[in-house]
């Protein structure tokens, strides 16, 4: 169910190749080496392309073990593809068992048995969870020879890459198998979709009726059996990294989300279901406004509403009643609600799928709660009764969807082709109206959300932030080109090597969703379900501009961003510290005992005598060390952080290579060894008033000689309670979130920081004490660029109240953030602000608490 509020990618490695005539050291790609805990830096740029690389002859053998698994996406070998899954150790603590559902350790044997039932079921390993568990992708379809598999792959490519031709292809119309994707259990304590899918797969594996034969002859059905095995086992919503993965699709920070992304980019589903719980009665999307403005929403709504009606009829047709079973009739938010369940941000699985050509996509919330308090308090018999009903309801939704696909395959594929055709042709979106979506009652102006796509975007030719963003676009199946020569457009000059995103491409909607500023929708709806602004163009630290056209003859497609890694061949070295990878690189050097000093502009100066270690860091983190004559004044040291923070912030701190020890009120009350850390970072889970006398004394003693970094109201409260910073935190509307304009100081903490930030429940600071510095302020006027930020009911707490007010402040031994610079591992361009603050506060010493 939605609520309102890992194994990271391998680092790109480089090896020294040569010294140019200009004397600069070149670093060129080499094969990455396995790392048990590698930091997250640039994405694996070749996710999609590697997935489509044909497997070796040995791997193509049917009946292979999972050790010979291929990357998900190579469908050219046909089906079935049997492989024997090794069993997992039995785990009696698996939370599924109490509900009478399938524990994770029983899934592999079950899938082995399903493959043995006939020639319709195949299993692949789609990846591993943050906790190391296998992610199983099951394909159900009628058998295909290698030749037939290649034909399907060719038609799938034609649909995306040449949609105008695909629309006219008799072969596509007659023979293309409509892809359907069923995603289960992305929230680990919403279990039953997994069991409903396993039951359905078993029936499909052996059914002899004509409808099943026809369905499998004209469709491929893909089942992600459990998207969150960590949470399934532990009974938690989040994965082992503490992430709600149904909020992660813009960033794809989690391995499970990257696996789902790969499924969607390579399988290209026309229809998908994401099975959740628990809303009574069963909630079936499509949603209320606001609707994602980058979709071809007319095609999406037409198909999603029609399928929702079928699912509703099937669920209600099971015969469960409120009086007898506690089950309310199904509901469709688009029809039955005014607002509050929207499809605005692409952080949710179905909304993200829509950008890959899915024209009917649904969150389905099954009815009876069995998680959280219910799990701990209800009798086992009642829990199992509820779970059985939930499995039945999920099964009804699945069967209705397959009936929908079987009866509408041709039109579904045609509409998917039309999504890609509009993108490739640069065609205008079609606004929703009674005329454009006949059969969908109640459409009106409140449902019209469209945008004007730019002709193209351009990014600079170099830089760690640029490379990260380019690789991220490529991993999301967005096409990127690079200029082989300098060019001019619209009176501006652009350097050789500039990256260009041509917006006449099949997945322009996703490209725009990631790169555009977004929109301020504060006046459109009174409430928002989750984040409403997320622009990577503003938040990832790369300069992204629009182009009025395309340069002629200079663009070449790329499969990965060019390497950034560079080390000057002589002199001392400067590392900017404006990017999380640069912070990570510095931390790796400090851990190895390399001496570094902080310059006045906040950058790090490394002695030329450490060039070998700098070269290693440049290889690992894909960063640049430039020659400098600046001499740093303040020594930088290895920084160990005690962190009372959210899971996303903890993940981001470790991404920057800080040594982090999680703390909380409970940890401090139990007795914490403060000698093991150098600085305290607080944003959640630590309340000064709830500490014991001994814990307060120990905390005060630590902060008497060390520094504090705080975020939000909780961090500010610690700063105030300990007397470190005299300032009054003002909390804005708690539901407010989005991208904001900010004004940075030129001092070391914020030098070079982006002029945009991210807020969720924004905070600003007033009544500043005499030694408090304003490091950053919200811009004047209305600082909100995109998102949803209204005043509270009493008229206060809106963006106009925050305008011009301090958003980040500092004192001798504290830095407080009113923004969310590490939110869900998302606003990458802001991470370095926190990194610099931690370095600064780790150096803080002496007394001198603020007064008044």
PDB file of C-alpha atoms in Angstrom, residues 416-601:
ATOM      1  CA  UNK A 416       1.957   0.853 -27.417  1.00  0.00           C
ATOM      2  CA  UNK A 417       3.279   1.457 -30.903  1.00  0.00           C
ATOM      3  CA  UNK A 418       1.435   4.789 -30.962  1.00  0.00           C
ATOM      4  CA  UNK A 419       3.132   5.855 -27.709  1.00  0.00           C
ATOM      5  CA  UNK A 420       6.522   5.279 -29.297  1.00  0.00           C
ATOM      6  CA  UNK A 421       5.458   6.781 -32.626  1.00  0.00           C
ATOM      7  CA  UNK A 422       4.409  10.056 -31.023  1.00  0.00           C
ATOM      8  CA  UNK A 423       7.709  10.254 -29.209  1.00  0.00           C
ATOM      9  CA  UNK A 424       9.843   9.471 -32.247  1.00  0.00           C
ATOM     10  CA  UNK A 425       7.892  11.880 -34.467  1.00  0.00           C
ATOM     11  CA  UNK A 426       7.737  14.673 -31.926  1.00  0.00           C
ATOM     12  CA  UNK A 427       3.973  14.593 -32.241  1.00  0.00           C
ATOM     13  CA  UNK A 428       1.746  16.570 -29.916  1.00  0.00           C
ATOM     14  CA  UNK A 429       0.118  14.871 -26.949  1.00  0.00           C
ATOM     15  CA  UNK A 430      -3.621  14.282 -27.145  1.00  0.00           C
ATOM     16  CA  UNK A 431      -5.488  15.865 -24.210  1.00  0.00           C
ATOM     17  CA  UNK A 432      -7.992  13.704 -22.365  1.00  0.00           C
ATOM     18  CA  UNK A 433     -11.620  14.478 -23.197  1.00  0.00           C
ATOM     19  CA  UNK A 434     -14.881  12.563 -23.710  1.00  0.00           C
ATOM     20  CA  UNK A 435     -14.027  12.488 -27.410  1.00  0.00           C
ATOM     21  CA  UNK A 436     -10.453  11.207 -27.080  1.00  0.00           C
ATOM     22  CA  UNK A 437     -11.211   8.571 -24.422  1.00  0.00           C
ATOM     23  CA  UNK A 438     -14.722   7.341 -25.261  1.00  0.00           C
ATOM     24  CA  UNK A 439     -16.035   4.856 -22.760  1.00  0.00           C
ATOM     25  CA  UNK A 440     -14.339   6.567 -19.808  1.00  0.00           C
ATOM     26  CA  UNK A 441     -17.007   8.525 -17.926  1.00  0.00           C
ATOM     27  CA  UNK A 442     -16.351  11.676 -15.951  1.00  0.00           C
ATOM     28  CA  UNK A 443     -13.371  13.062 -17.814  1.00  0.00           C
ATOM     29  CA  UNK A 444     -12.995  16.815 -17.677  1.00  0.00           C
ATOM     30  CA  UNK A 445     -10.524  19.699 -17.642  1.00  0.00           C
ATOM     31  CA  UNK A 446      -9.246  18.520 -14.252  1.00  0.00           C
ATOM     32  CA  UNK A 447      -7.783  15.468 -16.024  1.00  0.00           C
ATOM     33  CA  UNK A 448      -5.849  17.379 -18.676  1.00  0.00           C
ATOM     34  CA  UNK A 449      -2.145  17.322 -17.896  1.00  0.00           C
ATOM     35  CA  UNK A 450       0.175  17.768 -20.860  1.00  0.00           C
ATOM     36  CA  UNK A 451       3.490  19.457 -21.434  1.00  0.00           C
ATOM     37  CA  UNK A 452       5.472  21.042 -24.236  1.00  0.00           C
ATOM     38  CA  UNK A 453       8.539  18.951 -24.947  1.00  0.00           C
ATOM     39  CA  UNK A 454      11.707  20.831 -25.880  1.00  0.00           C
ATOM     40  CA  UNK A 455      13.391  19.925 -29.137  1.00  0.00           C
ATOM     41  CA  UNK A 456      16.446  18.639 -27.267  1.00  0.00           C
ATOM     42  CA  UNK A 457      18.484  18.867 -24.084  1.00  0.00           C
ATOM     43  CA  UNK A 458      22.222  19.478 -23.913  1.00  0.00           C
ATOM     44  CA  UNK A 459      24.675  18.604 -21.124  1.00  0.00           C
ATOM     45  CA  UNK A 460      28.325  19.664 -20.735  1.00  0.00           C
ATOM     46  CA  UNK A 461      31.032  17.491 -22.279  1.00  0.00           C
ATOM     47  CA  UNK A 462      32.663  16.505 -18.994  1.00  0.00           C
ATOM     48  CA  UNK A 463      32.274  16.287 -15.244  1.00  0.00           C
ATOM     49  CA  UNK A 464      31.430  13.555 -12.768  1.00  0.00           C
ATOM     50  CA  UNK A 465      27.852  14.782 -12.312  1.00  0.00           C
ATOM     51  CA  UNK A 466      27.326  14.927 -16.081  1.00  0.00           C
ATOM     52  CA  UNK A 467      28.708  11.416 -16.545  1.00  0.00           C
ATOM     53  CA  UNK A 468      26.468  10.059 -13.795  1.00  0.00           C
ATOM     54  CA  UNK A 469      23.378  11.634 -15.325  1.00  0.00           C
ATOM     55  CA  UNK A 470      24.226  10.468 -18.850  1.00  0.00           C
ATOM     56  CA  UNK A 471      24.747   6.903 -17.644  1.00  0.00           C
ATOM     57  CA  UNK A 472      21.486   7.095 -15.708  1.00  0.00           C
ATOM     58  CA  UNK A 473      19.602   8.214 -18.812  1.00  0.00           C
ATOM     59  CA  UNK A 474      21.099   5.356 -20.820  1.00  0.00           C
ATOM     60  CA  UNK A 475      20.224   2.826 -18.135  1.00  0.00           C
ATOM     61  CA  UNK A 476      16.639   4.100 -18.342  1.00  0.00           C
ATOM     62  CA  UNK A 477      16.611   3.428 -22.117  1.00  0.00           C
ATOM     63  CA  UNK A 478      16.821   7.120 -23.000  1.00  0.00           C
ATOM     64  CA  UNK A 479      18.922   7.774 -26.085  1.00  0.00           C
ATOM     65  CA  UNK A 480      21.881  10.127 -25.775  1.00  0.00           C
ATOM     66  CA  UNK A 481      24.270  11.404 -28.437  1.00  0.00           C
ATOM     67  CA  UNK A 482      27.559  13.273 -28.286  1.00  0.00           C
ATOM     68  CA  UNK A 483      28.857  16.062 -30.477  1.00  0.00           C
ATOM     69  CA  UNK A 484      31.942  15.110 -32.457  1.00  0.00           C
ATOM     70  CA  UNK A 485      32.650  18.806 -33.082  1.00  0.00           C
ATOM     71  CA  UNK A 486      31.790  22.106 -31.464  1.00  0.00           C
ATOM     72  CA  UNK A 487      28.558  23.640 -32.746  1.00  0.00           C
ATOM     73  CA  UNK A 488      26.370  26.704 -32.518  1.00  0.00           C
ATOM     74  CA  UNK A 489      22.601  26.896 -32.078  1.00  0.00           C
ATOM     75  CA  UNK A 490      20.314  29.770 -31.178  1.00  0.00           C
ATOM     76  CA  UNK A 491      23.212  32.159 -30.930  1.00  0.00           C
ATOM     77  CA  UNK A 492      25.081  30.026 -28.385  1.00  0.00           C
ATOM     78  CA  UNK A 493      28.214  27.945 -28.754  1.00  0.00           C
ATOM     79  CA  UNK A 494      28.540  24.394 -27.455  1.00  0.00           C
ATOM     80  CA  UNK A 495      31.788  22.526 -26.945  1.00  0.00           C
ATOM     81  CA  UNK A 496      32.918  19.381 -28.666  1.00  0.00           C
ATOM     82  CA  UNK A 497      31.827  16.391 -26.628  1.00  0.00           C
ATOM     83  CA  UNK A 498      28.589  17.974 -25.390  1.00  0.00           C
ATOM     84  CA  UNK A 499      25.877  15.396 -24.759  1.00  0.00           C
ATOM     85  CA  UNK A 500      22.572  15.882 -26.562  1.00  0.00           C
ATOM     86  CA  UNK A 501      19.244  14.221 -25.791  1.00  0.00           C
ATOM     87  CA  UNK A 502      17.108  14.430 -28.936  1.00  0.00           C
ATOM     88  CA  UNK A 503      13.525  14.594 -27.725  1.00  0.00           C
ATOM     89  CA  UNK A 504      12.249  13.043 -30.924  1.00  0.00           C
ATOM     90  CA  UNK A 505      12.713   9.571 -29.485  1.00  0.00           C
ATOM     91  CA  UNK A 506      10.357   6.754 -28.459  1.00  0.00           C
ATOM     92  CA  UNK A 507      10.744   7.344 -24.725  1.00  0.00           C
ATOM     93  CA  UNK A 508      10.658  11.128 -24.736  1.00  0.00           C
ATOM     94  CA  UNK A 509       8.218  11.081 -21.807  1.00  0.00           C
ATOM     95  CA  UNK A 510      10.760   9.466 -19.522  1.00  0.00           C
ATOM     96  CA  UNK A 511      13.564  11.701 -20.793  1.00  0.00           C
ATOM     97  CA  UNK A 512      11.477  14.770 -20.013  1.00  0.00           C
ATOM     98  CA  UNK A 513      10.311  13.436 -16.646  1.00  0.00           C
ATOM     99  CA  UNK A 514      13.942  13.057 -15.604  1.00  0.00           C
ATOM    100  CA  UNK A 515      15.405  16.240 -17.095  1.00  0.00           C
ATOM    101  CA  UNK A 516      12.694  18.902 -17.088  1.00  0.00           C
ATOM    102  CA  UNK A 517      12.123  21.337 -14.229  1.00  0.00           C
ATOM    103  CA  UNK A 518       8.631  19.957 -13.670  1.00  0.00           C
ATOM    104  CA  UNK A 519       5.671  22.070 -12.657  1.00  0.00           C
ATOM    105  CA  UNK A 520       4.306  23.867  -9.627  1.00  0.00           C
ATOM    106  CA  UNK A 521       0.940  22.127  -9.119  1.00  0.00           C
ATOM    107  CA  UNK A 522       0.116  23.742  -5.795  1.00  0.00           C
ATOM    108  CA  UNK A 523      -3.033  25.346  -7.231  1.00  0.00           C
ATOM    109  CA  UNK A 524      -4.162  22.215  -9.070  1.00  0.00           C
ATOM    110  CA  UNK A 525      -4.972  19.874  -6.184  1.00  0.00           C
ATOM    111  CA  UNK A 526      -5.268  20.358  -2.449  1.00  0.00           C
ATOM    112  CA  UNK A 527      -3.291  17.254  -1.460  1.00  0.00           C
ATOM    113  CA  UNK A 528      -0.503  15.154  -2.939  1.00  0.00           C
ATOM    114  CA  UNK A 529       0.238  11.505  -2.310  1.00  0.00           C
ATOM    115  CA  UNK A 530       4.021  11.750  -2.346  1.00  0.00           C
ATOM    116  CA  UNK A 531       6.751  13.816  -3.978  1.00  0.00           C
ATOM    117  CA  UNK A 532       5.607  16.165  -6.698  1.00  0.00           C
ATOM    118  CA  UNK A 533       8.924  17.601  -7.916  1.00  0.00           C
ATOM    119  CA  UNK A 534      12.084  15.590  -8.636  1.00  0.00           C
ATOM    120  CA  UNK A 535      14.015  17.182 -11.545  1.00  0.00           C
ATOM    121  CA  UNK A 536      17.377  15.483 -12.101  1.00  0.00           C
ATOM    122  CA  UNK A 537      18.234  18.412 -14.329  1.00  0.00           C
ATOM    123  CA  UNK A 538      18.152  20.627 -11.243  1.00  0.00           C
ATOM    124  CA  UNK A 539      19.137  18.217  -8.478  1.00  0.00           C
ATOM    125  CA  UNK A 540      21.967  16.064  -9.815  1.00  0.00           C
ATOM    126  CA  UNK A 541      24.598  18.753 -10.196  1.00  0.00           C
ATOM    127  CA  UNK A 542      24.947  18.678 -13.992  1.00  0.00           C
ATOM    128  CA  UNK A 543      24.157  21.749 -16.078  1.00  0.00           C
ATOM    129  CA  UNK A 544      21.161  20.814 -18.252  1.00  0.00           C
ATOM    130  CA  UNK A 545      19.869  23.215 -20.895  1.00  0.00           C
ATOM    131  CA  UNK A 546      17.295  23.006 -23.661  1.00  0.00           C
ATOM    132  CA  UNK A 547      18.187  23.328 -27.337  1.00  0.00           C
ATOM    133  CA  UNK A 548      15.904  24.943 -29.933  1.00  0.00           C
ATOM    134  CA  UNK A 549      17.019  22.423 -32.572  1.00  0.00           C
ATOM    135  CA  UNK A 550      19.687  19.865 -33.414  1.00  0.00           C
ATOM    136  CA  UNK A 551      23.125  20.504 -34.895  1.00  0.00           C
ATOM    137  CA  UNK A 552      23.597  18.969 -38.303  1.00  0.00           C
ATOM    138  CA  UNK A 553      25.992  16.077 -38.841  1.00  0.00           C
ATOM    139  CA  UNK A 554      27.913  16.180 -35.557  1.00  0.00           C
ATOM    140  CA  UNK A 555      25.920  13.904 -33.225  1.00  0.00           C
ATOM    141  CA  UNK A 556      26.978  10.317 -32.573  1.00  0.00           C
ATOM    142  CA  UNK A 557      25.002   7.955 -30.291  1.00  0.00           C
ATOM    143  CA  UNK A 558      26.745   6.821 -27.120  1.00  0.00           C
ATOM    144  CA  UNK A 559      26.417   3.690 -25.024  1.00  0.00           C
ATOM    145  CA  UNK A 560      28.150   5.120 -21.969  1.00  0.00           C
ATOM    146  CA  UNK A 561      29.425   8.451 -20.734  1.00  0.00           C
ATOM    147  CA  UNK A 562      33.067   9.195 -21.438  1.00  0.00           C
ATOM    148  CA  UNK A 563      35.468   8.588 -18.535  1.00  0.00           C
ATOM    149  CA  UNK A 564      36.026  11.522 -16.230  1.00  0.00           C
ATOM    150  CA  UNK A 565      38.963  10.128 -14.260  1.00  0.00           C
ATOM    151  CA  UNK A 566      42.020  12.374 -14.518  1.00  0.00           C
ATOM    152  CA  UNK A 567      45.102  13.128 -12.470  1.00  0.00           C
ATOM    153  CA  UNK A 568      47.418  16.020 -13.318  1.00  0.00           C
ATOM    154  CA  UNK A 569      50.950  14.752 -14.029  1.00  0.00           C
ATOM    155  CA  UNK A 570      52.755  17.269 -11.815  1.00  0.00           C
ATOM    156  CA  UNK A 571      52.195  19.627  -8.923  1.00  0.00           C
ATOM    157  CA  UNK A 572      49.823  19.424  -5.989  1.00  0.00           C
ATOM    158  CA  UNK A 573      46.306  18.214  -6.678  1.00  0.00           C
ATOM    159  CA  UNK A 574      42.904  19.830  -6.143  1.00  0.00           C
ATOM    160  CA  UNK A 575      39.683  17.844  -5.663  1.00  0.00           C
ATOM    161  CA  UNK A 576      36.578  20.054  -5.867  1.00  0.00           C
ATOM    162  CA  UNK A 577      34.353  18.305  -3.289  1.00  0.00           C
ATOM    163  CA  UNK A 578      31.210  19.389  -5.151  1.00  0.00           C
ATOM    164  CA  UNK A 579      29.991  15.857  -5.904  1.00  0.00           C
ATOM    165  CA  UNK A 580      29.346  12.763  -3.776  1.00  0.00           C
ATOM    166  CA  UNK A 581      31.943  10.805  -5.748  1.00  0.00           C
ATOM    167  CA  UNK A 582      34.540  13.454  -4.908  1.00  0.00           C
ATOM    168  CA  UNK A 583      33.619  13.232  -1.225  1.00  0.00           C
ATOM    169  CA  UNK A 584      33.915   9.432  -1.464  1.00  0.00           C
ATOM    170  CA  UNK A 585      37.303   9.699  -3.143  1.00  0.00           C
ATOM    171  CA  UNK A 586      38.589  12.027  -0.415  1.00  0.00           C
ATOM    172  CA  UNK A 587      37.323   9.727   2.321  1.00  0.00           C
ATOM    173  CA  UNK A 588      39.119   6.789   0.711  1.00  0.00           C
ATOM    174  CA  UNK A 589      42.382   8.763   0.710  1.00  0.00           C
ATOM    175  CA  UNK A 590      41.962   9.887   4.317  1.00  0.00           C
ATOM    176  CA  UNK A 591      41.331   6.320   5.433  1.00  0.00           C
ATOM    177  CA  UNK A 592      44.650   5.340   3.860  1.00  0.00           C
ATOM    178  CA  UNK A 593      46.476   8.026   5.752  1.00  0.00           C
ATOM    179  CA  UNK A 594      46.932  10.418   2.822  1.00  0.00           C
ATOM    180  CA  UNK A 595      47.251  13.985   4.060  1.00  0.00           C
ATOM    181  CA  UNK A 596      44.831  16.548   2.672  1.00  0.00           C
ATOM    182  CA  UNK A 597      43.995  20.142   3.490  1.00  0.00           C
ATOM    183  CA  UNK A 598      40.900  22.215   2.947  1.00  0.00           C
ATOM    184  CA  UNK A 599      41.216  25.319   0.790  1.00  0.00           C
ATOM    185  CA  UNK A 600      39.260  28.511   1.319  1.00  0.00           C
ATOM    186  CA  UNK A 601      36.804  27.537  -1.425  1.00  0.00           C
TER     187      UNK A 601
END
